[in-house]
mmCIF file with all atom_site columns, C-alpha atoms and ligand atoms in Angstrom:
data_model
loop_
_atom_site.group_PDB
_atom_site.id
_atom_site.type_symbol
_atom_site.label_atom_id
_atom_site.label_alt_id
_atom_site.label_comp_id
_atom_site.label_asym_id
_atom_site.label_entity_id
_atom_site.label_seq_id
_atom_site.pdbx_PDB_ins_code
_atom_site.Cartn_x
_atom_site.Cartn_y
_atom_site.Cartn_z
_atom_site.occupancy
_atom_site.B_iso_or_equiv
_atom_site.pdbx_formal_charge
_atom_site.auth_seq_id
_atom_site.auth_comp_id
_atom_site.auth_asym_id
_atom_site.auth_atom_id
_atom_site.pdbx_PDB_model_num
ATOM   1   C  CA  . UNK A 1 1   ? -37.908 -69.040 15.119 1.00 56.00 ? 180 UNK A CA  1
ATOM   2   C  CA  . UNK A 1 2   ? -35.452 -70.749 17.415 1.00 64.00 ? 181 UNK A CA  1
ATOM   3   C  CA  . UNK A 1 3   ? -33.024 -71.029 14.536 1.00 65.00 ? 182 UNK A CA  1
ATOM   4   C  CA  . UNK A 1 4   ? -33.195 -67.302 13.938 1.00 67.00 ? 183 UNK A CA  1
ATOM   5   C  CA  . UNK A 1 5   ? -32.488 -66.617 17.609 1.00 60.00 ? 184 UNK A CA  1
ATOM   6   C  CA  . UNK A 1 6   ? -29.542 -68.940 17.521 1.00 60.00 ? 185 UNK A CA  1
ATOM   7   C  CA  . UNK A 1 7   ? -28.233 -67.239 14.403 1.00 59.00 ? 186 UNK A CA  1
ATOM   8   C  CA  . UNK A 1 8   ? -28.509 -63.773 15.985 1.00 64.00 ? 187 UNK A CA  1
ATOM   9   C  CA  . UNK A 1 9   ? -26.776 -65.060 19.078 1.00 65.00 ? 188 UNK A CA  1
ATOM   10  C  CA  . UNK A 1 10  ? -23.981 -66.552 17.024 1.00 60.00 ? 189 UNK A CA  1
ATOM   11  C  CA  . UNK A 1 11  ? -23.540 -63.412 14.979 1.00 62.00 ? 190 UNK A CA  1
ATOM   12  C  CA  . UNK A 1 12  ? -23.487 -61.312 18.126 1.00 56.00 ? 191 UNK A CA  1
ATOM   13  C  CA  . UNK A 1 13  ? -21.006 -63.615 19.780 1.00 61.00 ? 192 UNK A CA  1
ATOM   14  C  CA  . UNK A 1 14  ? -18.808 -63.538 16.701 1.00 61.00 ? 193 UNK A CA  1
ATOM   15  C  CA  . UNK A 1 15  ? -18.938 -59.754 16.553 1.00 60.00 ? 194 UNK A CA  1
ATOM   16  C  CA  . UNK A 1 16  ? -18.069 -59.518 20.241 1.00 65.00 ? 195 UNK A CA  1
ATOM   17  C  CA  . UNK A 1 17  ? -15.155 -61.861 19.792 1.00 64.00 ? 196 UNK A CA  1
ATOM   18  C  CA  . UNK A 1 18  ? -13.918 -59.862 16.817 1.00 62.00 ? 197 UNK A CA  1
ATOM   19  C  CA  . UNK A 1 19  ? -14.123 -56.663 18.855 1.00 62.00 ? 198 UNK A CA  1
ATOM   20  C  CA  . UNK A 1 20  ? -12.171 -58.193 21.690 1.00 62.00 ? 199 UNK A CA  1
ATOM   21  C  CA  . UNK A 1 21  ? -9.625  -59.685 19.343 1.00 65.00 ? 200 UNK A CA  1
ATOM   22  C  CA  . UNK A 1 22  ? -9.002  -56.380 17.559 1.00 69.00 ? 201 UNK A CA  1
ATOM   23  C  CA  . UNK A 1 23  ? -6.590  -54.124 19.406 1.00 67.00 ? 202 UNK A CA  1
ATOM   24  C  CA  . UNK A 1 24  ? -7.622  -50.504 19.773 1.00 64.00 ? 203 UNK A CA  1
ATOM   25  C  CA  . UNK A 1 25  ? -6.540  -48.490 16.734 1.00 63.00 ? 204 UNK A CA  1
ATOM   26  C  CA  . UNK A 1 26  ? -3.233  -46.759 17.284 1.00 70.00 ? 205 UNK A CA  1
ATOM   27  C  CA  . UNK A 1 27  ? -2.822  -42.999 17.021 1.00 70.00 ? 206 UNK A CA  1
ATOM   28  C  CA  . UNK A 1 28  ? -4.752  -40.124 18.542 1.00 71.00 ? 207 UNK A CA  1
ATOM   29  C  CA  . UNK A 1 29  ? -8.191  -40.845 19.826 1.00 88.00 ? 208 UNK A CA  1
ATOM   30  C  CA  . UNK A 1 30  ? -11.232 -38.620 19.597 1.00 89.00 ? 209 UNK A CA  1
ATOM   31  C  CA  . UNK A 1 31  ? -10.459 -36.781 22.816 1.00 91.00 ? 210 UNK A CA  1
ATOM   32  C  CA  . UNK A 1 32  ? -6.910  -35.987 21.719 1.00 91.00 ? 211 UNK A CA  1
ATOM   33  C  CA  . UNK A 1 33  ? -8.162  -34.718 18.364 1.00 91.00 ? 212 UNK A CA  1
ATOM   34  C  CA  . UNK A 1 34  ? -10.755 -32.545 20.091 1.00 93.00 ? 213 UNK A CA  1
ATOM   35  C  CA  . UNK A 1 35  ? -8.022  -31.214 22.346 1.00 93.00 ? 214 UNK A CA  1
ATOM   36  C  CA  . UNK A 1 36  ? -5.832  -30.424 19.316 1.00 93.00 ? 215 UNK A CA  1
ATOM   37  C  CA  . UNK A 1 37  ? -8.721  -28.668 17.593 1.00 94.00 ? 216 UNK A CA  1
ATOM   38  C  CA  . UNK A 1 38  ? -9.504  -26.542 20.631 1.00 95.00 ? 217 UNK A CA  1
ATOM   39  C  CA  . UNK A 1 39  ? -5.802  -25.718 21.056 1.00 96.00 ? 218 UNK A CA  1
ATOM   40  C  CA  . UNK A 1 40  ? -5.574  -24.667 17.407 1.00 95.00 ? 219 UNK A CA  1
ATOM   41  C  CA  . UNK A 1 41  ? -8.737  -22.608 17.760 1.00 96.00 ? 220 UNK A CA  1
ATOM   42  C  CA  . UNK A 1 42  ? -7.238  -20.769 20.729 1.00 95.00 ? 221 UNK A CA  1
ATOM   43  C  CA  . UNK A 1 43  ? -4.005  -20.239 18.798 1.00 96.00 ? 222 UNK A CA  1
ATOM   44  C  CA  . UNK A 1 44  ? -5.789  -18.954 15.714 1.00 95.00 ? 223 UNK A CA  1
ATOM   45  C  CA  . UNK A 1 45  ? -7.815  -16.615 17.928 1.00 96.00 ? 224 UNK A CA  1
ATOM   46  C  CA  . UNK A 1 46  ? -4.608  -15.322 19.496 1.00 96.00 ? 225 UNK A CA  1
ATOM   47  C  CA  . UNK A 1 47  ? -3.015  -14.876 16.060 1.00 95.00 ? 226 UNK A CA  1
ATOM   48  C  CA  . UNK A 1 48  ? -6.100  -13.023 14.849 1.00 96.00 ? 227 UNK A CA  1
ATOM   49  C  CA  . UNK A 1 49  ? -5.876  -10.724 17.853 1.00 96.00 ? 228 UNK A CA  1
ATOM   50  C  CA  . UNK A 1 50  ? -2.187  -10.099 17.126 1.00 96.00 ? 229 UNK A CA  1
ATOM   51  C  CA  . UNK A 1 51  ? -3.011  -9.320  13.492 1.00 96.00 ? 230 UNK A CA  1
ATOM   52  C  CA  . UNK A 1 52  ? -5.730  -6.910  14.588 1.00 96.00 ? 231 UNK A CA  1
ATOM   53  C  CA  . UNK A 1 53  ? -3.360  -5.269  17.056 1.00 96.00 ? 232 UNK A CA  1
ATOM   54  C  CA  . UNK A 1 54  ? -0.675  -4.836  14.383 1.00 95.00 ? 233 UNK A CA  1
ATOM   55  C  CA  . UNK A 1 55  ? -3.233  -3.505  11.916 1.00 96.00 ? 234 UNK A CA  1
ATOM   56  C  CA  . UNK A 1 56  ? -4.387  -1.014  14.537 1.00 96.00 ? 235 UNK A CA  1
ATOM   57  C  CA  . UNK A 1 57  ? -0.792  0.072   15.132 1.00 96.00 ? 236 UNK A CA  1
ATOM   58  C  CA  . UNK A 1 58  ? -0.267  0.589   11.389 1.00 94.00 ? 237 UNK A CA  1
ATOM   59  C  CA  . UNK A 1 59  ? -3.511  2.545   11.225 1.00 96.00 ? 238 UNK A CA  1
ATOM   60  C  CA  . UNK A 1 60  ? -2.408  4.736   14.137 1.00 95.00 ? 239 UNK A CA  1
ATOM   61  C  CA  . UNK A 1 61  ? 0.943   5.411   12.436 1.00 94.00 ? 240 UNK A CA  1
ATOM   62  C  CA  . UNK A 1 62  ? -0.761  6.197   9.152  1.00 94.00 ? 241 UNK A CA  1
ATOM   63  C  CA  . UNK A 1 63  ? -3.189  8.522   10.908 1.00 94.00 ? 242 UNK A CA  1
ATOM   64  C  CA  . UNK A 1 64  ? -0.317  10.259  12.692 1.00 94.00 ? 243 UNK A CA  1
ATOM   65  C  CA  . UNK A 1 65  ? 1.511   10.640  9.371  1.00 92.00 ? 244 UNK A CA  1
ATOM   66  C  CA  . UNK A 1 66  ? -1.622  12.031  7.729  1.00 92.00 ? 245 UNK A CA  1
ATOM   67  C  CA  . UNK A 1 67  ? -2.077  14.472  10.615 1.00 90.00 ? 246 UNK A CA  1
ATOM   68  C  CA  . UNK A 1 68  ? 1.564   15.559  10.340 1.00 89.00 ? 247 UNK A CA  1
ATOM   69  C  CA  . UNK A 1 69  ? 1.187   16.055  6.596  1.00 88.00 ? 248 UNK A CA  1
ATOM   70  C  CA  . UNK A 1 70  ? -2.051  18.007  7.065  1.00 86.00 ? 249 UNK A CA  1
ATOM   71  C  CA  . UNK A 1 71  ? -0.420  20.127  9.780  1.00 84.00 ? 250 UNK A CA  1
ATOM   72  C  CA  . UNK A 1 72  ? 2.623   20.872  7.614  1.00 81.00 ? 251 UNK A CA  1
ATOM   73  C  CA  . UNK A 1 73  ? 0.335   21.721  4.694  1.00 76.00 ? 252 UNK A CA  1
ATOM   74  C  CA  . UNK A 1 74  ? -1.733  23.993  6.937  1.00 74.00 ? 253 UNK A CA  1
ATOM   75  C  CA  . UNK A 1 75  ? 1.442   25.713  8.150  1.00 64.00 ? 254 UNK A CA  1
ATOM   76  C  CA  . UNK A 1 76  ? 2.729   26.207  4.602  1.00 61.00 ? 255 UNK A CA  1
ATOM   77  C  CA  . UNK A 1 77  ? -0.677  27.632  3.658  1.00 60.00 ? 256 UNK A CA  1
ATOM   78  C  CA  . UNK A 1 78  ? -0.979  30.041  6.592  1.00 59.00 ? 257 UNK A CA  1
ATOM   79  C  CA  . UNK A 1 79  ? 2.689   31.049  6.664  1.00 57.00 ? 258 UNK A CA  1
ATOM   80  C  CA  . UNK A 1 80  ? 4.050   31.370  3.144  1.00 58.00 ? 259 UNK A CA  1
ATOM   81  C  CA  . UNK A 1 81  ? 7.661   30.398  2.771  1.00 63.00 ? 260 UNK A CA  1
ATOM   82  C  CA  . UNK A 1 82  ? 9.977   33.341  2.983  1.00 68.00 ? 261 UNK A CA  1
ATOM   83  C  CA  . UNK A 1 83  ? 11.170  34.307  -0.453 1.00 84.00 ? 262 UNK A CA  1
ATOM   84  C  CA  . UNK A 1 84  ? 14.317  36.031  -1.520 1.00 89.00 ? 263 UNK A CA  1
ATOM   85  C  CA  . UNK A 1 85  ? 14.432  39.777  -1.280 1.00 91.00 ? 264 UNK A CA  1
ATOM   86  C  CA  . UNK A 1 86  ? 13.045  41.502  -4.331 1.00 90.00 ? 265 UNK A CA  1
ATOM   87  C  CA  . UNK A 1 87  ? 15.467  44.430  -3.984 1.00 91.00 ? 266 UNK A CA  1
ATOM   88  C  CA  . UNK A 1 88  ? 18.743  45.019  -5.783 1.00 91.00 ? 267 UNK A CA  1
ATOM   89  C  CA  . UNK A 1 89  ? 22.169  45.838  -4.531 1.00 88.00 ? 268 UNK A CA  1
ATOM   90  C  CA  . UNK A 1 90  ? 24.183  48.872  -5.513 1.00 87.00 ? 269 UNK A CA  1
ATOM   91  C  CA  . UNK A 1 91  ? 25.770  46.909  -8.393 1.00 90.00 ? 270 UNK A CA  1
ATOM   92  C  CA  . UNK A 1 92  ? 22.334  46.160  -9.760 1.00 90.00 ? 271 UNK A CA  1
ATOM   93  C  CA  . UNK A 1 93  ? 22.482  42.509  -8.753 1.00 91.00 ? 272 UNK A CA  1
ATOM   94  C  CA  . UNK A 1 94  ? 19.617  40.744  -7.124 1.00 91.00 ? 273 UNK A CA  1
ATOM   95  C  CA  . UNK A 1 95  ? 19.764  40.932  -3.327 1.00 92.00 ? 274 UNK A CA  1
ATOM   96  C  CA  . UNK A 1 96  ? 20.719  37.579  -1.843 1.00 91.00 ? 275 UNK A CA  1
ATOM   97  C  CA  . UNK A 1 97  ? 19.041  38.164  1.508  1.00 90.00 ? 276 UNK A CA  1
ATOM   98  C  CA  . UNK A 1 98  ? 15.804  36.506  2.446  1.00 89.00 ? 277 UNK A CA  1
ATOM   99  C  CA  . UNK A 1 99  ? 12.807  38.800  2.508  1.00 89.00 ? 278 UNK A CA  1
ATOM   100 C  CA  . UNK A 1 100 ? 11.231  39.508  5.878  1.00 86.00 ? 279 UNK A CA  1
ATOM   101 C  CA  . UNK A 1 101 ? 8.083   37.515  6.512  1.00 82.00 ? 280 UNK A CA  1
ATOM   102 C  CA  . UNK A 1 102 ? 5.092   39.420  5.162  1.00 83.00 ? 281 UNK A CA  1
ATOM   103 C  CA  . UNK A 1 103 ? 7.324   41.517  2.951  1.00 86.00 ? 282 UNK A CA  1
ATOM   104 C  CA  . UNK A 1 104 ? 8.933   41.199  -0.455 1.00 88.00 ? 283 UNK A CA  1
ATOM   105 C  CA  . UNK A 1 105 ? 12.149  42.811  0.758  1.00 90.00 ? 284 UNK A CA  1
ATOM   106 C  CA  . UNK A 1 106 ? 14.821  42.227  3.353  1.00 90.00 ? 285 UNK A CA  1
ATOM   107 C  CA  . UNK A 1 107 ? 15.325  44.550  6.314  1.00 89.00 ? 286 UNK A CA  1
ATOM   108 C  CA  . UNK A 1 108 ? 17.787  46.646  4.303  1.00 88.00 ? 287 UNK A CA  1
ATOM   109 C  CA  . UNK A 1 109 ? 15.719  47.095  1.170  1.00 89.00 ? 288 UNK A CA  1
ATOM   110 C  CA  . UNK A 1 110 ? 12.500  47.543  3.108  1.00 84.00 ? 289 UNK A CA  1
ATOM   111 C  CA  . UNK A 1 111 ? 13.893  50.786  4.505  1.00 74.00 ? 290 UNK A CA  1
ATOM   112 C  CA  . UNK A 1 112 ? 12.668  53.761  2.546  1.00 57.00 ? 291 UNK A CA  1
ATOM   113 C  CA  . UNK A 1 113 ? 10.015  51.838  0.646  1.00 48.00 ? 292 UNK A CA  1
HETATM 114 ZN ZN1 . ZN  B 2 .   ? 17.387  42.897  0.065  1.00 72.27 ? 160 ZN  B ZN1 1
#
């Protein structure tokens, strides 16, 4: 029994001595690593927010473009593009004027029709 106690004591003493003899391991310690991790987490959060912001901006631009396109399509539907006059000149050539809106003829050829 006493021998066992002595052995434990010796082993403990040896371990203690080894610990004291060993210099602390170089490089970052646990606290520094935790600090780095938390810093990186904050950075990644900020980057994610930037990505979300940029994605939102793109979405807004795309929505604005879609609205513009829809508006231009609506305009072209409600107001048909003015076509060339369907009348003919005295020489029998096709009139080069643009037809009045809502009419197939220009102001000149509309007269008398
Ligand atoms: Zn005409």
